[in-house]
XYZ file of C-alpha atoms in Angstrom:
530
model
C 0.000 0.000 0.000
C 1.604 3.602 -0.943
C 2.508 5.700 1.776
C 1.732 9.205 1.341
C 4.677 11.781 1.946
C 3.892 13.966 4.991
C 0.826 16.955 4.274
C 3.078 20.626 4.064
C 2.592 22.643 6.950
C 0.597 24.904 4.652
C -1.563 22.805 3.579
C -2.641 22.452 7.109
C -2.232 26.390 7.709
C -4.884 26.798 4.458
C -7.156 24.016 5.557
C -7.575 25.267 9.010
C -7.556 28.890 7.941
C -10.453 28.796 5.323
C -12.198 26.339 7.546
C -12.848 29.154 9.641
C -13.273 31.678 7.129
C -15.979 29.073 5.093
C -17.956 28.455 8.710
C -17.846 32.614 9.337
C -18.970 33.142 5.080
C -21.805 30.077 4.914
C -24.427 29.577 7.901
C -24.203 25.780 7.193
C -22.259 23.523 4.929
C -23.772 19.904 5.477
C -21.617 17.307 3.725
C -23.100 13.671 3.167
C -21.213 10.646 1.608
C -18.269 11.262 3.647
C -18.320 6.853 3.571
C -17.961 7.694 -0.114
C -14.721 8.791 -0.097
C -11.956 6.279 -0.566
C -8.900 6.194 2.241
C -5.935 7.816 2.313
C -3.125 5.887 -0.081
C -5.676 4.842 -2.625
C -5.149 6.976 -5.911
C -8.315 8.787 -6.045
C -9.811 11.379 -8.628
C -11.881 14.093 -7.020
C -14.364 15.652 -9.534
C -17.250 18.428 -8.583
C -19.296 20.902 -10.927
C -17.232 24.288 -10.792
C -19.875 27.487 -10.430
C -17.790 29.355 -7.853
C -13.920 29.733 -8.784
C -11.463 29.090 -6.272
C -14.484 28.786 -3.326
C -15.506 25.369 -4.837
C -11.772 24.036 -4.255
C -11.629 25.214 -0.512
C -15.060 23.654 -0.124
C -13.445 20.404 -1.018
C -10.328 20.446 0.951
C -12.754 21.260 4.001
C -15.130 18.813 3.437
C -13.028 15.690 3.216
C -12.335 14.593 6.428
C -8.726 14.865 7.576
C -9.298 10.794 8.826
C -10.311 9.795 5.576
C -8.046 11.424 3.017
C -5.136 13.875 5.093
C -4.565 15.658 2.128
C -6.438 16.615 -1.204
C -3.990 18.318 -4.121
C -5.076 20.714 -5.884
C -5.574 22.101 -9.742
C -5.860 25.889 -10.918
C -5.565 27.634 -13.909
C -2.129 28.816 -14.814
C -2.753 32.436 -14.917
C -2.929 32.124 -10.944
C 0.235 31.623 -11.133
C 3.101 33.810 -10.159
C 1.384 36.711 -9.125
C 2.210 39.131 -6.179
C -1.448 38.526 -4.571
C -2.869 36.672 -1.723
C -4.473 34.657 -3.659
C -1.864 33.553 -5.878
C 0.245 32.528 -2.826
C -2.897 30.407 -1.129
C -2.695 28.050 -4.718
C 1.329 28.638 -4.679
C 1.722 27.227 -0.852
C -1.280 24.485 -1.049
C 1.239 22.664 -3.950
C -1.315 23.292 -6.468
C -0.393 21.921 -9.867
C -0.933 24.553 -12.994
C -3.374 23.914 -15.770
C -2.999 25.634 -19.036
C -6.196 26.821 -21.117
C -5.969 27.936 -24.339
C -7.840 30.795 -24.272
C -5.273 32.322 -21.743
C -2.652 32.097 -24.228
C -3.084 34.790 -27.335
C -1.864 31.489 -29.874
C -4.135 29.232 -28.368
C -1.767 26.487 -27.639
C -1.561 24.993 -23.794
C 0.807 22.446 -23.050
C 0.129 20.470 -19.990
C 2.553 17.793 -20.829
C 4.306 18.408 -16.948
C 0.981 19.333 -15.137
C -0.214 15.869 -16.413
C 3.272 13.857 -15.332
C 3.172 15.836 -12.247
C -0.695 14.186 -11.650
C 0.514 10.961 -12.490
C 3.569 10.852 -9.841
C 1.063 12.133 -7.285
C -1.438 9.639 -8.044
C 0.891 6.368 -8.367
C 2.094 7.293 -4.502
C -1.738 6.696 -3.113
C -2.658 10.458 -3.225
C -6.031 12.267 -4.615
C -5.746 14.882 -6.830
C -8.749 17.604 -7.797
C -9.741 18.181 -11.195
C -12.839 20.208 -12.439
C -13.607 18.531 -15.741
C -16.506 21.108 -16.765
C -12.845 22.958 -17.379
C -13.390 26.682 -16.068
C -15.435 27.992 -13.488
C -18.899 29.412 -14.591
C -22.073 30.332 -13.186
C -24.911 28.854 -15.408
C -27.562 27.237 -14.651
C -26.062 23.785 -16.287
C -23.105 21.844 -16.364
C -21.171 22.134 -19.146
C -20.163 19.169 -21.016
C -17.220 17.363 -19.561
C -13.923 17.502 -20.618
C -12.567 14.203 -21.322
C -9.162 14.468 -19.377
C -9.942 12.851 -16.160
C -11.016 9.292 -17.920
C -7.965 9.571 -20.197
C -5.730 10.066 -16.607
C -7.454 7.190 -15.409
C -6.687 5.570 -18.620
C -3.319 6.293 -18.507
C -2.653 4.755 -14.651
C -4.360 2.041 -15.841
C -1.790 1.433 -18.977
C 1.018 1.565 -16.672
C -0.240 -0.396 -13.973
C -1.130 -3.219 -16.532
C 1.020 -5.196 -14.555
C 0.547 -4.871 -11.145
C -2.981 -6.815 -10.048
C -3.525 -4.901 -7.016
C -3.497 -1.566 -8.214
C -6.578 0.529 -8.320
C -7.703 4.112 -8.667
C -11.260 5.728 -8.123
C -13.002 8.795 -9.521
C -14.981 10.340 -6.852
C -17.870 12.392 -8.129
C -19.071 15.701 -6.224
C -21.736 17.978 -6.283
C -21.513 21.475 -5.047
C -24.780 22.885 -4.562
C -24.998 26.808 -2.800
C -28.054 28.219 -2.142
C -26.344 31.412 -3.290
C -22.660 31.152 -3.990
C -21.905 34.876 -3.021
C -24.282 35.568 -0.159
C -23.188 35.966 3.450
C -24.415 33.292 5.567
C -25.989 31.269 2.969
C -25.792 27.557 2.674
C -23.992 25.419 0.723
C -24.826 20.894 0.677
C -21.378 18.798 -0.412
C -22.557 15.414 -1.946
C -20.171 12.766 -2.299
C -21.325 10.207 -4.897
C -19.841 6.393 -4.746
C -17.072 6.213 -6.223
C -16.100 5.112 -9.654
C -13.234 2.060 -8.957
C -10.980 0.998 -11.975
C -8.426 -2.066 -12.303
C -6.270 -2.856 -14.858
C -7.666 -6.806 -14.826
C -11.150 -5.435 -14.832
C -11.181 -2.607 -17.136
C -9.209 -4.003 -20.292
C -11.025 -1.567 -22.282
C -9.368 1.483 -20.788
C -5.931 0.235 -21.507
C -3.697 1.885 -24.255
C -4.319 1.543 -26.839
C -8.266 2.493 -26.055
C -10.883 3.411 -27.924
C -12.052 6.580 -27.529
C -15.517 5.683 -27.431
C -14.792 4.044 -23.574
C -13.401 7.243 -22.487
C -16.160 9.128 -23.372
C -18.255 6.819 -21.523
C -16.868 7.268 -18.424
C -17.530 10.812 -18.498
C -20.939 10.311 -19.429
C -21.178 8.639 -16.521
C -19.271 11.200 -14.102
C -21.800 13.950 -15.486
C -24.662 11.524 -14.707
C -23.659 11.011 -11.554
C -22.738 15.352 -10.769
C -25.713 16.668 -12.151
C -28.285 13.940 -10.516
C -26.719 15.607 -6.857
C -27.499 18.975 -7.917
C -29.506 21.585 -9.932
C -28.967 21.269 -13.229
C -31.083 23.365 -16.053
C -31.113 24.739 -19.355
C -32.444 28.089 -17.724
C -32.418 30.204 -14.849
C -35.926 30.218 -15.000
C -36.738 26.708 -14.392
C -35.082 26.716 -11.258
C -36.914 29.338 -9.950
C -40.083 27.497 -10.440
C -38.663 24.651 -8.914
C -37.833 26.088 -5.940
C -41.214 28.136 -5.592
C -42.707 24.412 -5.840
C -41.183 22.829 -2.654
C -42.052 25.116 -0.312
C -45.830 25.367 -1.980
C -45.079 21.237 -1.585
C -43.267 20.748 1.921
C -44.578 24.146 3.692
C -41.780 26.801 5.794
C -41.196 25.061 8.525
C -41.122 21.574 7.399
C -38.377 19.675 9.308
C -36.530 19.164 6.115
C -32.748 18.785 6.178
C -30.364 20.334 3.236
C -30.324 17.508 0.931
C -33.766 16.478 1.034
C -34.722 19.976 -0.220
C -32.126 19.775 -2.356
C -33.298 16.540 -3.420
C -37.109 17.723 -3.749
C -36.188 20.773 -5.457
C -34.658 18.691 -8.048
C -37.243 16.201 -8.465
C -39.696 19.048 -9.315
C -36.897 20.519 -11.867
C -36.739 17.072 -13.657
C -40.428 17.032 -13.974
C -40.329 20.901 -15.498
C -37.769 19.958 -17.833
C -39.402 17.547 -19.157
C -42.450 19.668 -19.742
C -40.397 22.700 -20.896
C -38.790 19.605 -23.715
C -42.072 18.902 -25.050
C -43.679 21.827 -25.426
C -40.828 23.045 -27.459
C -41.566 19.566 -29.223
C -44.793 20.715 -29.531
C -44.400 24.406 -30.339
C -44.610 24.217 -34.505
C -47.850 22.583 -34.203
C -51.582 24.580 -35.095
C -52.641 26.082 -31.371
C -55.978 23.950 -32.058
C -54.203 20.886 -32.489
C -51.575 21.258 -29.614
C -52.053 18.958 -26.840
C -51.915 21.281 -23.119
C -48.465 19.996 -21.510
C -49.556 20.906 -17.596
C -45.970 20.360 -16.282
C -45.083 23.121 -18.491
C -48.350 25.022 -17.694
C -47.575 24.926 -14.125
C -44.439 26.011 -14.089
C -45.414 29.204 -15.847
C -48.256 29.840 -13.197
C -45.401 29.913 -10.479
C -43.233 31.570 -11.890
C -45.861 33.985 -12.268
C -47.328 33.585 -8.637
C -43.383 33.955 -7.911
C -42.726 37.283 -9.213
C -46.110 38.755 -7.947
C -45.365 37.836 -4.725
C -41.553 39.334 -5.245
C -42.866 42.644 -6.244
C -44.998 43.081 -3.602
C -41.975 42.111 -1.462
C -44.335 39.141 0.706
C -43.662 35.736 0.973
C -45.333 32.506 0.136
C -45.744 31.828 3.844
C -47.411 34.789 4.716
C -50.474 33.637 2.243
C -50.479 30.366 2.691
C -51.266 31.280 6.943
C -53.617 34.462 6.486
C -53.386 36.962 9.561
C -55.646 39.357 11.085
C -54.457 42.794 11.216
C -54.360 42.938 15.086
C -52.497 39.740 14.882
C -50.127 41.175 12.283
C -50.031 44.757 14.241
C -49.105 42.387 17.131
C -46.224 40.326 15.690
C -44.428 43.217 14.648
C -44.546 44.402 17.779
C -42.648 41.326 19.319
C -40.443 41.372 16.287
C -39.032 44.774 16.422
C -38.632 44.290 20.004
C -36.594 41.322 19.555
C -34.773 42.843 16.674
C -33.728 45.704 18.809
C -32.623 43.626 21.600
C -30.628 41.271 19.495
C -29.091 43.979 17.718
C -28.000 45.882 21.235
C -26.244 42.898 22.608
C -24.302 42.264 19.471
C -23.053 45.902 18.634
C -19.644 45.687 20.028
C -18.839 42.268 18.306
C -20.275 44.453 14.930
C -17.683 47.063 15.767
C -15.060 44.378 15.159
C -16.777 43.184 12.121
C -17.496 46.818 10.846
C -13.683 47.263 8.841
C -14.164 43.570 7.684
C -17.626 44.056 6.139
C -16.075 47.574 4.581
C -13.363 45.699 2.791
C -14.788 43.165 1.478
C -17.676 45.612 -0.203
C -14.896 47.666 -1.349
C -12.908 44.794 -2.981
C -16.003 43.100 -4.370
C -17.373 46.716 -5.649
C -14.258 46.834 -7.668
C -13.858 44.013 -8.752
C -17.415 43.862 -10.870
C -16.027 46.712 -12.741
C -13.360 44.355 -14.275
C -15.578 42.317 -16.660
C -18.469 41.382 -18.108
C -21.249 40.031 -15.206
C -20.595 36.025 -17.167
C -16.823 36.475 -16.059
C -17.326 38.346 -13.104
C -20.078 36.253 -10.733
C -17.833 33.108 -10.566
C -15.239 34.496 -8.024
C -17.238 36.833 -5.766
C -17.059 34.788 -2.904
C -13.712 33.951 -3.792
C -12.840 37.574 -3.234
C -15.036 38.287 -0.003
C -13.347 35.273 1.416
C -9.794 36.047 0.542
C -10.233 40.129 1.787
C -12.795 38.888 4.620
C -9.533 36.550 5.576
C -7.194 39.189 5.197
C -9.107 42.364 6.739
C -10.072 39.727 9.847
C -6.401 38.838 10.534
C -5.482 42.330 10.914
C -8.379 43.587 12.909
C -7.332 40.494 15.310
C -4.285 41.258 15.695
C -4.851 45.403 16.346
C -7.633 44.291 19.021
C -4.260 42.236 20.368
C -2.147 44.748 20.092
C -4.074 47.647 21.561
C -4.979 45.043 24.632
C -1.066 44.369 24.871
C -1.478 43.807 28.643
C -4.235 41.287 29.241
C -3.690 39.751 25.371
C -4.136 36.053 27.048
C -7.667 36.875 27.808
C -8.136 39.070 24.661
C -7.021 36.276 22.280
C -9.677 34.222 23.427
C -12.468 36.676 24.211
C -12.338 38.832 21.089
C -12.614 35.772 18.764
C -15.760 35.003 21.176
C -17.573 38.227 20.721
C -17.083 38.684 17.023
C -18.819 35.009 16.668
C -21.515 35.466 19.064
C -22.051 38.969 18.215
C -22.639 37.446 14.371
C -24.747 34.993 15.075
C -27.048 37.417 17.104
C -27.058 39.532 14.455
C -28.216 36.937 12.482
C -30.823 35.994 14.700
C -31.674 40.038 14.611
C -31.574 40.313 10.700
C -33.931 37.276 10.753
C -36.185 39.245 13.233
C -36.427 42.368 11.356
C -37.024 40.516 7.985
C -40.387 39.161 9.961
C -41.115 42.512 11.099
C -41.076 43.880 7.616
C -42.649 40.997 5.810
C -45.488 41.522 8.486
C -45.534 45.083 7.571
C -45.948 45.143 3.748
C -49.462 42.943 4.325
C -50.937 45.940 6.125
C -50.303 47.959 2.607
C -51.384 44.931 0.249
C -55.046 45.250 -0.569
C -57.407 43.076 0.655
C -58.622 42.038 -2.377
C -55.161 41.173 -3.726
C -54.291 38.968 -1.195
C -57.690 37.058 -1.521
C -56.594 36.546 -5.246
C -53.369 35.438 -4.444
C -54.791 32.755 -1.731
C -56.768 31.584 -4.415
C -53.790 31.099 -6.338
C -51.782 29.239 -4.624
C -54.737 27.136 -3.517
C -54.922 26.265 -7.104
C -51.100 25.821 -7.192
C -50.884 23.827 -3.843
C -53.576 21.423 -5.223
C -51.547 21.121 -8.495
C -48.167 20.767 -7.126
C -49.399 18.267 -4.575
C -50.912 16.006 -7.240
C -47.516 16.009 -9.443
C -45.538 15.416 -6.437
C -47.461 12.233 -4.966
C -49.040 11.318 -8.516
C -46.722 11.880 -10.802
C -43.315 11.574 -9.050
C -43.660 9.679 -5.740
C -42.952 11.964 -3.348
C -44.367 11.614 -0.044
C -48.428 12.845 0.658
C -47.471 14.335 3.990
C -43.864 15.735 3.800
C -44.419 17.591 7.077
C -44.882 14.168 8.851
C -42.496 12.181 6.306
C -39.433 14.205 6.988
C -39.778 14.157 10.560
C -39.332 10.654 10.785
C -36.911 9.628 8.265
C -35.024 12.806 8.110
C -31.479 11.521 9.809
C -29.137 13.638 10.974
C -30.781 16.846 11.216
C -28.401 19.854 10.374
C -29.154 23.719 10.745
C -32.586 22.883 11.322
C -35.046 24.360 14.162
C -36.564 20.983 16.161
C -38.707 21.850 18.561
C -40.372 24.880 20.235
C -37.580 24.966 23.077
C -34.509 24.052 20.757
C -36.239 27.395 18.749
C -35.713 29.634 21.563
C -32.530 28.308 22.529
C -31.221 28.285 19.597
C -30.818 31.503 19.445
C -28.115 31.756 21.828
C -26.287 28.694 20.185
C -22.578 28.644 19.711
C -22.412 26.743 17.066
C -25.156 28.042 14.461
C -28.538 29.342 14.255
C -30.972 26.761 13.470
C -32.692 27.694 9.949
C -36.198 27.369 9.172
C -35.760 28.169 5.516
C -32.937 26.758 3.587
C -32.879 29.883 1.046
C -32.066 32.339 4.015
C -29.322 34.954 3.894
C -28.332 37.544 5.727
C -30.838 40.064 3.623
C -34.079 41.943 4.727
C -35.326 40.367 1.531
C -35.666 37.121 -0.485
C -33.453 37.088 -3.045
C -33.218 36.172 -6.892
C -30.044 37.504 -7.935
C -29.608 35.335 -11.344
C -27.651 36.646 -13.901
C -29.766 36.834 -17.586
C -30.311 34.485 -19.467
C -28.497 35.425 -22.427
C -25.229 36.891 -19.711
């Protein structure tokens, strides 16, 4: 069995580093198939969809268990390289290997002849490289094709292992899927898929000289297998409807954990897809003659439900549970009270967190000005993590430094406050959202909101019936999810874990996955045609 070479103190500097910084940036970051992923000193091929730039690869390296693989090397584009930037150093001191693209270079040529030998040597002494095979980081709402490099690496280990009858090397399959990449205190679900295992005695038809047709199957099935853990869509649009079903489905609330709304989400996108497909089928045919697709149909009605509902600036849960105005009048009142309070207790943490916020919505601000929003969106939380890293070093150490005299007690206590102070003002941004959600139904017409409850009565009675009906989902996911949820991450359980919760030291307990740290919902999708 290889023996892995011991992990670079930077490595571990990095990993525990942007572990911090990724708990701080993302409320909750639940990782399942950890049993997935093979053990250290077995080669093994990490692949994940790539929306988010360098965040995806630190995302990785913190999600893989330390007991499982100790360390996971890395791949960037070369044009990372060699520049006088944090950033550039992070890849540098992580021993990330270089990967040339062609459109970086103004001939179009990229050699990777040593980033591939370099890959090779790592892999034959039992480590696990990274390699994003969609090839560049982009936000879209699908995954691009794969690039057929990874099958031909494992083709390659293969050829020169022919000989050896124990050797084996896997191609573990990720999916990344953020609620919203660039959003502070967002969520973000790590799926590791099982993995893909490869011999030389059992995969003859990967050996050189092989037919190109077997490589491209194994990337068919790597896409299969990255795209069925996440959302995947030809547009924007269709995911929006998809996620306006599941809560209309499994109401706010529902003690649903990340991946099963994940997992529901994408069930309902499948289903739209597929009604989107054959109504473009369908859309050369005589009006008269054209057969109603109601997947299709129904997806347009909540999509249009969805954007009355954003204008008006109300949510879904707010019709579904109608309210009398005294009731209303009176929830407000217990909201802004518990806003204020919250707030109160966490302004001298904020005071800490006041030049960290400033930087990074300096950096960020600038940054957008660079390029076009396709080539832009990618590494925003790439850049409010590195500058939220950087800014929050140096305000730690002038809190130590002004506090020379009692720094042991400092060290400790202004990490402390800056973390509790957060998560209170979480818990008071959350609080104030209520109160102003409460407030805009005082200044919606009556009659409009009677409309819209009709609505989504209509809708609820639709989407229930193509959720049990048509794709076996669950009659009662309020009742379903409670008892065969599992481990139950970032989740309120519980009238007294509610309360409590809000004093937690770990994280606030979510009762909506799409949460961030906003006084509104948000949609921030690029266009379409971006």
């Amino acid at each position: 069995m290889p023996i892995e070479p011991p992990v670079p103190w930077s490595y571990v500097l990095i990993r525990i580093l942007f572990r911090i910084v990724l708990k701080i940036f993302y409320g909750t970051i639940v990782v399942e198939g950890v049993e997935n992923i093979p053990q250290t000193g077995r080669p093994c091929i990490v692949c994940a969809n790539h929306t988010n730039s360098l965040t995806d690869a630190l995302v990785l390296v913190t999600s893989i268990p330390s007991k499982r693989r100790n360390m996971l090397h890395l791949t960037a584009k070369s044009s990372q390289f060699g520049k006088k930037t944090l950033t550039s150093w992070l890849i540098e001191a992580a021993g990330t290997v270089p990967i040339q693209r062609r459109k970086d270079f103004a001939e179009g040529v990229a050699n990777n002849d040593a980033a591939m030998a370099k890959l090779r040597q790592t892999l034959e002494m039992g480590d696990a490289v990274c390699l994003f095979p969609e090839g560049a980081s982009r936000y879209h709402p699908t995954i691009a094709p794969l690039k057929s490099g990874v099958a031909r690496l494992v083709s390659a280990m293969l050829s020169r292992n022919r000989n050896n009858a124990d050797f084996e090397i896997s191609i573990l399959t990720c999916s990344i899927t953020y609620m919203h990449r660039q959003h502070f205190r967002s969520d973000v679900l790590v799926t590791f898929h099982p993995p893909l295992n490869f011999r030389p005695k059992d995969n003859t038809e990967l050996l050189e000289p092989v037919n190109f047709d077997n490589i491209l199957n194994v990337t068919a099935h790597m896409h299969r297998q990255i795209a069925n853990g996440t959302f995947d869509a030809p547009s924007w649009d269709l995911i929006r409807a998809a996620k306006m079903a599941t809560p209309i489905y499994a109401p706010l609330g529902t003690a649903m954990s990340l991946g099963d709304y994940v997992r529901v989400t994408r069930t309902f996108l499948e289903a739209f897809k597929v009604g989107r497909l054959l109504s473009t089928d369908l859309a050369g045919q005589e009006a008269g003659d054209r057969p109603k697709n109601e997947n299709d149909q129904l997806r347009e009605d909540l999509q249009a439900y969805q954007s009355e509902l954003y204008q008006l600036r109300i949510r879904d849960d707010r019709i579904r549970r109608p309210l009398s105005r005294p009731v209303i009048m009176y929830r407000m009142v217990l909201r802004l009270c518990w806003a204020s309070f919250l707030l109160t207790i966490s302004l001298g943490g904020l005071a800490l967190w006041l030049p960290v916020a400033a930087t990074t919505f300096y950096a960020v601000h600038n940054f957008k000005k660079t390029g076009p929003i396709w080539d832009t969106w990618d590494e925003i939380a790439q850049y409010k993590l590195v500058y939220g890293l950087v800014s929050g070093l140096l305000v730690y150490t002038a809190a130590i430094f002004v506090t020379l005299p009692i720094f042991p007690i400092t060290s400790v206590a202004v990490p402390v406050l800056m973390w509790m102070s957060l998560r209170w003002f979480e818990d008071a941004v959350s609080a104030a959202r209520a109160f102003v959600a409460l407030g805009r139904l005082l200044f919606v017409d009556p009659a409009t909101l009677s409309r819209l409850r009709t609505t989504r009565a209509d809708l609820h009675g639709r989407v229930v019936n193509l959720a049990v009906q048509g794709l076996g989902l669950p009659d009662d996911p309020e009742r379903y999810f409670v008892m065969y949820r599992g481990e139950d991450k970032g989740r309120v359980v519980g009238g007294w874990a509610s309360n409590t919760n809000y004093f937690s030291v770990r994280r606030r307990r979510k009762r909506d996955w799409n949460e961030t740290l906003r006084l509104y919902e948000q949609f921030d999708y690029p266009p379409e045609d971006s």
